[in-house]
């Protein structure tokens, strides 16, 4: 009798021999498989049956195993579905199988049909009617990089998928990460929420020529150009990209990135507005409460590393400062200084920061002092 260790050694030698023979025949071997025997069977009564996916638990599929040369191999079967017999576009289900008898989850099939329809027709509601569904299998040898083979395509002529509206809510956060934001491709910069306007966010962004960034609802989300519904470039930044690629900015400079969102039929729509970069001081320390008064506009810095600078204050008083975002009232995009960082307004302030939020959030200003802000790092000081 062979001991267990000897048996493993023999199997390894056999595998080595098979590999060596193939290399002797062909210095650049390719995956060789007899796919003529790889057949996906049409389920019984498929021609006369309507598959109501939300009312069923699954679809049973069977197939014959591909012949990989006369010796047994463990095969993973991946189910692919399409609304077209040509399979010009298709969806591969997440669940795969290691046996030739498969119980395919009906919910996965349902969602795949909805996704395929939406990809072709846009963000519209799925019509509640039967349609043909085409199915094939993709087979790969488990754990081996030997290529893949496909089965024949079968047709289920009458399949009813049902659109289940997702529970959509306006986002509560947005982040950006890029080549010129904080530590390149490491810092996830949080956008500030516009006070009192749900699903709206803003930040000051510095971008040298050719800068790139991605975005998301949380850190490490890594969404690209194609996940943005549309771009409204009012500042001549020169936005470009495609699909999952980075969002590119052709023309360097400071910009205000203002994001608005809305609920669509199937998902949240994200609108990116690229606005001229402007920031101001206002209030008792300036002796003026006029929104966007040019006399109190901060001077932009030359790059991300150096701070913006305000005009010198003319009186004693609490700091009131803001980024100007389009036509939005100044107090909706206001900030103060808290422990050296910028603290964005998210609450009602009928009097002032000291009374309504707390002394720690109130930055005193004196005549002759200025506000200095690094908008890339969101830090600042009055001196």
Short mmCIF file of N, CA and C in Angstrom, two decimals, residues 62-194:
data_model
loop_
_atom_site.label_atom_id
_atom_site.label_comp_id
_atom_site.label_asym_id
_atom_site.label_seq_id
_atom_site.Cartn_x
_atom_site.Cartn_y
_atom_site.Cartn_z
N UNK A 62 -28.87 22.19 -15.14
CA UNK A 62 -27.95 21.05 -15.19
C UNK A 62 -27.13 21.14 -16.47
N UNK A 63 -25.96 20.52 -16.43
CA UNK A 63 -25.09 20.55 -17.61
C UNK A 63 -24.21 19.31 -17.61
N UNK A 64 -23.58 19.06 -18.74
CA UNK A 64 -22.55 18.03 -18.83
C UNK A 64 -21.20 18.70 -18.61
N UNK A 65 -20.30 18.00 -17.93
CA UNK A 65 -19.02 18.60 -17.58
C UNK A 65 -18.10 18.67 -18.79
N UNK A 66 -17.35 19.77 -18.93
CA UNK A 66 -16.39 19.86 -20.03
C UNK A 66 -15.33 18.75 -19.93
N UNK A 67 -14.84 18.31 -21.06
CA UNK A 67 -13.80 17.30 -21.11
C UNK A 67 -12.46 17.99 -21.25
N UNK A 68 -11.64 17.92 -20.20
CA UNK A 68 -10.35 18.59 -20.21
C UNK A 68 -9.19 17.64 -20.52
N UNK A 69 -9.50 16.53 -21.15
CA UNK A 69 -8.43 15.64 -21.56
C UNK A 69 -8.47 14.27 -20.93
N UNK A 70 -9.60 13.90 -20.35
CA UNK A 70 -9.75 12.54 -19.86
C UNK A 70 -9.39 12.33 -18.41
N UNK A 71 -8.98 13.37 -17.69
CA UNK A 71 -8.73 13.19 -16.26
C UNK A 71 -9.62 14.16 -15.48
N UNK A 72 -10.09 13.76 -14.30
CA UNK A 72 -11.08 14.56 -13.55
C UNK A 72 -10.47 15.83 -12.98
N UNK A 73 -11.23 16.92 -13.08
CA UNK A 73 -10.83 18.20 -12.51
C UNK A 73 -12.04 18.84 -11.86
N UNK A 74 -11.82 19.60 -10.80
CA UNK A 74 -12.92 20.32 -10.16
C UNK A 74 -13.18 21.58 -10.97
N UNK A 75 -14.43 21.75 -11.38
CA UNK A 75 -14.81 22.86 -12.26
C UNK A 75 -15.75 23.80 -11.53
N UNK A 76 -15.52 25.10 -11.67
CA UNK A 76 -16.45 26.11 -11.17
C UNK A 76 -17.31 26.60 -12.33
N UNK A 77 -18.63 26.60 -12.12
CA UNK A 77 -19.57 27.04 -13.14
C UNK A 77 -20.13 28.40 -12.75
N UNK A 78 -19.98 29.38 -13.66
CA UNK A 78 -20.49 30.73 -13.44
C UNK A 78 -21.66 30.96 -14.40
N UNK A 79 -22.78 31.39 -13.86
CA UNK A 79 -24.00 31.58 -14.66
C UNK A 79 -24.01 33.00 -15.23
N UNK A 80 -24.17 33.09 -16.55
CA UNK A 80 -24.27 34.38 -17.22
C UNK A 80 -25.63 34.49 -17.89
N UNK A 81 -26.23 35.67 -17.81
CA UNK A 81 -27.57 35.87 -18.40
C UNK A 81 -27.55 37.12 -19.26
N UNK A 82 -28.45 37.13 -20.25
CA UNK A 82 -28.55 38.27 -21.16
C UNK A 82 -29.99 38.38 -21.65
N UNK A 83 -30.35 39.60 -22.04
CA UNK A 83 -31.67 39.81 -22.66
C UNK A 83 -31.58 39.65 -24.17
N UNK A 84 -30.35 39.35 -24.66
CA UNK A 84 -30.15 39.19 -26.10
C UNK A 84 -29.49 37.84 -26.37
N UNK A 85 -29.95 37.17 -27.38
CA UNK A 85 -29.36 35.88 -27.73
C UNK A 85 -27.90 36.03 -28.13
N UNK A 86 -27.54 37.18 -28.68
CA UNK A 86 -26.17 37.42 -29.12
C UNK A 86 -25.20 37.61 -27.96
N UNK A 87 -25.73 37.84 -26.75
CA UNK A 87 -24.92 38.10 -25.57
C UNK A 87 -24.01 39.31 -25.77
N UNK A 88 -24.50 40.31 -26.52
CA UNK A 88 -23.73 41.55 -26.68
C UNK A 88 -23.50 42.21 -25.32
N UNK A 89 -24.47 42.11 -24.47
CA UNK A 89 -24.33 42.58 -23.09
C UNK A 89 -24.89 41.49 -22.19
N UNK A 90 -24.24 41.27 -21.07
CA UNK A 90 -24.67 40.20 -20.18
C UNK A 90 -24.26 40.52 -18.75
N UNK A 91 -24.80 39.76 -17.83
CA UNK A 91 -24.48 39.90 -16.42
C UNK A 91 -24.12 38.53 -15.87
N UNK A 92 -22.98 38.46 -15.17
CA UNK A 92 -22.59 37.21 -14.51
C UNK A 92 -23.03 37.27 -13.06
N UNK A 93 -23.74 36.26 -12.61
CA UNK A 93 -24.25 36.24 -11.26
C UNK A 93 -23.11 36.05 -10.26
N UNK A 94 -23.32 36.55 -9.06
CA UNK A 94 -22.27 36.48 -8.03
C UNK A 94 -22.03 35.04 -7.56
N UNK A 95 -23.10 34.28 -7.41
CA UNK A 95 -22.97 32.92 -6.90
C UNK A 95 -22.53 31.97 -8.01
N UNK A 96 -21.50 31.15 -7.74
CA UNK A 96 -21.07 30.14 -8.71
C UNK A 96 -21.14 28.77 -8.06
N UNK A 97 -20.97 27.72 -8.88
CA UNK A 97 -21.23 26.36 -8.42
C UNK A 97 -20.07 25.44 -8.81
N UNK A 98 -19.90 24.39 -8.03
CA UNK A 98 -18.85 23.41 -8.32
C UNK A 98 -19.42 22.05 -8.68
N UNK A 99 -20.73 21.99 -8.94
CA UNK A 99 -21.36 20.77 -9.43
C UNK A 99 -22.16 21.09 -10.67
N UNK A 100 -22.46 20.06 -11.44
CA UNK A 100 -23.18 20.25 -12.70
C UNK A 100 -24.69 20.30 -12.49
N UNK A 101 -25.11 20.32 -11.24
CA UNK A 101 -26.53 20.47 -10.89
C UNK A 101 -26.64 21.70 -10.00
N UNK A 102 -27.24 22.75 -10.53
CA UNK A 102 -27.19 24.07 -9.88
C UNK A 102 -28.58 24.60 -9.57
N UNK A 103 -28.75 25.13 -8.36
CA UNK A 103 -29.98 25.82 -7.99
C UNK A 103 -29.67 27.31 -7.96
N UNK A 104 -30.03 28.00 -9.04
CA UNK A 104 -29.69 29.41 -9.21
C UNK A 104 -30.69 30.27 -8.46
N UNK A 105 -30.20 31.18 -7.64
CA UNK A 105 -31.05 32.02 -6.81
C UNK A 105 -31.94 32.93 -7.67
N UNK A 106 -33.23 32.89 -7.40
CA UNK A 106 -34.18 33.66 -8.20
C UNK A 106 -33.99 35.17 -8.02
N UNK A 107 -33.60 35.60 -6.83
CA UNK A 107 -33.40 37.02 -6.59
C UNK A 107 -32.22 37.55 -7.41
N UNK A 108 -31.16 36.76 -7.51
CA UNK A 108 -30.03 37.16 -8.34
C UNK A 108 -30.44 37.29 -9.80
N UNK A 109 -31.23 36.35 -10.29
CA UNK A 109 -31.72 36.42 -11.66
C UNK A 109 -32.59 37.65 -11.86
N UNK A 110 -33.47 37.90 -10.92
CA UNK A 110 -34.38 39.05 -10.99
C UNK A 110 -33.59 40.35 -11.08
N UNK A 111 -32.63 40.50 -10.18
CA UNK A 111 -31.84 41.73 -10.15
C UNK A 111 -30.99 41.90 -11.40
N UNK A 112 -30.49 40.78 -11.93
CA UNK A 112 -29.68 40.85 -13.15
C UNK A 112 -30.51 41.33 -14.33
N UNK A 113 -31.75 40.84 -14.45
CA UNK A 113 -32.61 41.28 -15.55
C UNK A 113 -32.91 42.77 -15.44
N UNK A 114 -33.18 43.24 -14.22
CA UNK A 114 -33.45 44.66 -14.01
C UNK A 114 -32.23 45.49 -14.38
N UNK A 115 -31.06 45.04 -13.95
CA UNK A 115 -29.82 45.77 -14.22
C UNK A 115 -29.53 45.83 -15.71
N UNK A 116 -29.72 44.73 -16.42
CA UNK A 116 -29.48 44.71 -17.85
C UNK A 116 -30.44 45.64 -18.59
N UNK A 117 -31.69 45.63 -18.17
CA UNK A 117 -32.68 46.49 -18.81
C UNK A 117 -32.36 47.97 -18.55
N UNK A 118 -32.00 48.29 -17.32
CA UNK A 118 -31.70 49.68 -16.96
C UNK A 118 -30.45 50.16 -17.69
N UNK A 119 -29.45 49.29 -17.86
CA UNK A 119 -28.23 49.67 -18.56
C UNK A 119 -28.53 50.05 -20.01
N UNK A 120 -29.53 49.40 -20.60
CA UNK A 120 -29.88 49.67 -22.00
C UNK A 120 -30.85 50.82 -22.15
N UNK A 121 -31.82 50.91 -21.21
CA UNK A 121 -32.92 51.87 -21.37
C UNK A 121 -32.77 53.13 -20.52
N UNK A 122 -31.82 53.11 -19.58
CA UNK A 122 -31.65 54.28 -18.72
C UNK A 122 -32.38 54.13 -17.39
N UNK A 123 -32.40 55.22 -16.64
CA UNK A 123 -32.97 55.21 -15.29
C UNK A 123 -34.49 55.31 -15.36
N UNK A 124 -35.11 54.21 -15.83
CA UNK A 124 -36.57 54.16 -15.97
C UNK A 124 -37.08 52.95 -15.20
N UNK A 125 -38.36 52.97 -14.91
CA UNK A 125 -38.95 51.86 -14.17
C UNK A 125 -39.10 50.64 -15.08
N UNK A 126 -38.80 49.48 -14.54
CA UNK A 126 -38.86 48.24 -15.32
C UNK A 126 -40.32 47.86 -15.57
N UNK A 127 -40.70 47.59 -16.83
CA UNK A 127 -42.09 47.22 -17.12
C UNK A 127 -42.41 45.81 -16.62
N UNK A 128 -43.54 45.65 -15.99
CA UNK A 128 -43.92 44.35 -15.44
C UNK A 128 -44.53 43.50 -16.55
N UNK A 129 -43.68 42.88 -17.33
CA UNK A 129 -44.10 42.01 -18.42
C UNK A 129 -43.05 40.93 -18.63
N UNK A 130 -43.48 39.80 -19.17
CA UNK A 130 -42.55 38.70 -19.40
C UNK A 130 -41.66 39.01 -20.60
N UNK A 131 -40.47 38.43 -20.59
CA UNK A 131 -39.56 38.57 -21.71
C UNK A 131 -38.62 37.38 -21.71
N UNK A 132 -37.96 37.17 -22.83
CA UNK A 132 -37.03 36.05 -22.94
C UNK A 132 -35.75 36.35 -22.18
N UNK A 133 -35.22 35.30 -21.56
CA UNK A 133 -33.95 35.41 -20.87
C UNK A 133 -33.01 34.34 -21.43
N UNK A 134 -31.83 34.74 -21.81
CA UNK A 134 -30.84 33.82 -22.38
C UNK A 134 -29.78 33.50 -21.32
N UNK A 135 -29.40 32.23 -21.27
CA UNK A 135 -28.50 31.77 -20.20
C UNK A 135 -27.37 30.94 -20.81
N UNK A 136 -26.17 31.11 -20.26
CA UNK A 136 -25.05 30.24 -20.61
C UNK A 136 -24.16 30.08 -19.38
N UNK A 137 -23.25 29.14 -19.45
CA UNK A 137 -22.32 28.90 -18.35
C UNK A 137 -20.89 29.21 -18.79
N UNK A 138 -20.13 29.73 -17.87
CA UNK A 138 -18.69 29.90 -18.05
C UNK A 138 -18.01 28.94 -17.08
N UNK A 139 -17.17 28.06 -17.60
CA UNK A 139 -16.52 27.05 -16.77
C UNK A 139 -15.03 27.32 -16.67
N UNK A 140 -14.50 27.22 -15.46
CA UNK A 140 -13.06 27.36 -15.22
C UNK A 140 -12.63 26.25 -14.28
N UNK A 141 -11.40 25.80 -14.44
CA UNK A 141 -10.87 24.79 -13.54
C UNK A 141 -10.53 25.46 -12.21
N UNK A 142 -11.05 24.93 -11.13
CA UNK A 142 -10.90 25.55 -9.82
C UNK A 142 -9.43 25.67 -9.43
N UNK A 143 -9.03 26.90 -9.10
CA UNK A 143 -7.69 27.14 -8.60
C UNK A 143 -6.59 27.09 -9.64
N UNK A 144 -6.94 26.96 -10.91
CA UNK A 144 -5.93 26.87 -11.97
C UNK A 144 -6.14 27.97 -13.01
N UNK A 145 -5.06 28.53 -13.47
CA UNK A 145 -5.13 29.56 -14.51
C UNK A 145 -5.00 28.90 -15.88
N UNK A 146 -6.06 28.16 -16.25
CA UNK A 146 -6.02 27.39 -17.50
C UNK A 146 -6.97 27.94 -18.56
N UNK A 147 -7.52 29.11 -18.31
CA UNK A 147 -8.45 29.67 -19.27
C UNK A 147 -9.89 29.35 -18.91
N UNK A 148 -10.79 29.55 -19.84
CA UNK A 148 -12.21 29.36 -19.59
C UNK A 148 -12.89 28.83 -20.85
N UNK A 149 -14.01 28.14 -20.67
CA UNK A 149 -14.81 27.66 -21.79
C UNK A 149 -16.26 28.00 -21.51
N UNK A 150 -17.04 28.09 -22.58
CA UNK A 150 -18.44 28.50 -22.46
C UNK A 150 -19.35 27.41 -23.00
N UNK A 151 -20.49 27.30 -22.39
CA UNK A 151 -21.50 26.35 -22.86
C UNK A 151 -22.30 26.96 -24.00
N UNK A 152 -23.23 26.19 -24.50
CA UNK A 152 -24.21 26.71 -25.44
C UNK A 152 -25.14 27.68 -24.72
N UNK A 153 -25.88 28.46 -25.50
CA UNK A 153 -26.85 29.41 -24.95
C UNK A 153 -28.24 28.78 -25.02
N UNK A 154 -28.97 28.83 -23.90
CA UNK A 154 -30.35 28.35 -23.90
C UNK A 154 -31.28 29.54 -23.70
N UNK A 155 -32.53 29.35 -24.09
CA UNK A 155 -33.52 30.43 -23.97
C UNK A 155 -34.65 30.00 -23.04
N UNK A 156 -34.93 30.86 -22.09
CA UNK A 156 -36.15 30.73 -21.29
C UNK A 156 -37.11 31.76 -21.85
N UNK A 157 -38.10 31.35 -22.63
CA UNK A 157 -38.88 32.31 -23.42
C UNK A 157 -39.80 33.22 -22.61
N UNK A 158 -40.14 32.83 -21.39
CA UNK A 158 -41.11 33.63 -20.64
C UNK A 158 -40.65 33.75 -19.18
N UNK A 159 -39.99 34.87 -18.89
CA UNK A 159 -39.48 35.11 -17.54
C UNK A 159 -40.02 36.46 -17.07
N UNK A 160 -40.58 36.46 -15.87
CA UNK A 160 -41.14 37.69 -15.30
C UNK A 160 -40.26 38.17 -14.16
N UNK A 161 -39.61 39.30 -14.40
CA UNK A 161 -38.85 39.96 -13.34
C UNK A 161 -39.70 41.11 -12.80
N UNK A 162 -39.51 41.43 -11.55
CA UNK A 162 -40.29 42.49 -10.91
C UNK A 162 -39.35 43.51 -10.30
N UNK A 163 -39.57 44.75 -10.68
CA UNK A 163 -38.75 45.83 -10.14
C UNK A 163 -39.18 46.12 -8.70
N UNK A 164 -38.23 46.05 -7.80
CA UNK A 164 -38.47 46.38 -6.40
C UNK A 164 -37.75 47.70 -6.13
N UNK A 165 -38.50 48.79 -5.95
CA UNK A 165 -37.84 50.09 -5.77
C UNK A 165 -36.88 50.06 -4.59
N UNK A 166 -35.65 50.53 -4.80
CA UNK A 166 -34.71 50.57 -3.68
C UNK A 166 -35.12 51.65 -2.68
N UNK A 167 -34.69 51.48 -1.46
CA UNK A 167 -34.93 52.50 -0.45
C UNK A 167 -33.84 53.55 -0.60
N UNK A 168 -34.17 54.65 -1.26
CA UNK A 168 -33.19 55.68 -1.55
C UNK A 168 -33.28 56.81 -0.52
N UNK A 169 -32.14 57.29 -0.12
CA UNK A 169 -32.06 58.43 0.76
C UNK A 169 -30.97 59.36 0.25
N UNK A 170 -31.14 60.65 0.48
CA UNK A 170 -30.10 61.59 0.11
C UNK A 170 -28.85 61.31 0.93
N UNK A 171 -27.68 61.40 0.33
CA UNK A 171 -26.44 61.12 1.06
C UNK A 171 -26.20 62.14 2.17
N UNK A 172 -25.47 61.71 3.17
CA UNK A 172 -25.15 62.58 4.31
C UNK A 172 -23.67 62.95 4.35
N UNK A 173 -22.87 62.43 3.42
CA UNK A 173 -21.45 62.74 3.42
C UNK A 173 -20.89 62.57 2.02
N UNK A 174 -19.78 63.25 1.75
CA UNK A 174 -19.06 63.12 0.48
C UNK A 174 -17.59 63.40 0.73
N UNK A 175 -16.72 62.67 0.02
CA UNK A 175 -15.28 62.79 0.18
C UNK A 175 -14.61 62.84 -1.19
N UNK A 176 -13.41 63.42 -1.23
CA UNK A 176 -12.58 63.38 -2.43
C UNK A 176 -11.16 62.99 -2.03
N UNK A 177 -10.45 62.36 -2.96
CA UNK A 177 -9.07 61.93 -2.75
C UNK A 177 -8.36 62.00 -4.10
N UNK A 178 -7.17 62.58 -4.12
CA UNK A 178 -6.54 62.72 -5.42
C UNK A 178 -5.07 63.07 -5.37
N UNK A 179 -4.56 63.43 -6.53
CA UNK A 179 -3.13 63.66 -6.72
C UNK A 179 -2.64 64.94 -6.06
N UNK A 180 -3.55 65.89 -5.77
CA UNK A 180 -3.14 67.18 -5.20
C UNK A 180 -3.93 67.53 -3.95
N UNK A 181 -4.51 66.54 -3.30
CA UNK A 181 -5.34 66.78 -2.12
C UNK A 181 -4.62 66.22 -0.90
N UNK A 182 -4.19 67.10 0.02
CA UNK A 182 -3.47 66.64 1.20
C UNK A 182 -2.27 65.80 0.81
N UNK A 183 -2.15 64.61 1.40
CA UNK A 183 -1.14 63.64 0.99
C UNK A 183 -1.68 62.88 -0.21
N UNK A 184 -1.00 62.97 -1.33
CA UNK A 184 -1.51 62.47 -2.61
C UNK A 184 -2.02 61.04 -2.51
N UNK A 185 -3.26 60.85 -2.94
CA UNK A 185 -3.93 59.56 -3.01
C UNK A 185 -3.96 58.83 -1.65
N UNK A 186 -3.88 59.62 -0.59
CA UNK A 186 -3.97 59.05 0.75
C UNK A 186 -4.99 59.79 1.60
N UNK A 187 -4.98 61.12 1.51
CA UNK A 187 -5.93 61.93 2.28
C UNK A 187 -7.32 61.89 1.65
N UNK A 188 -8.30 61.51 2.45
CA UNK A 188 -9.70 61.59 2.03
C UNK A 188 -10.29 62.85 2.67
N UNK A 189 -10.48 63.87 1.85
CA UNK A 189 -10.95 65.16 2.33
C UNK A 189 -12.48 65.17 2.36
N UNK A 190 -13.03 65.43 3.54
CA UNK A 190 -14.48 65.48 3.68
C UNK A 190 -15.00 66.81 3.18
N UNK A 191 -16.05 66.77 2.36
CA UNK A 191 -16.73 68.00 1.97
C UNK A 191 -17.66 68.42 3.10
N UNK A 192 -17.80 69.72 3.27
CA UNK A 192 -18.71 70.22 4.31
C UNK A 192 -20.14 70.19 3.80
N UNK A 193 -21.09 69.86 4.66
CA UNK A 193 -22.49 69.92 4.24
C UNK A 193 -22.97 71.37 4.19
N UNK A 194 -23.77 71.71 3.19
CA UNK A 194 -24.37 73.04 3.14
C UNK A 194 -25.44 73.09 4.24
#
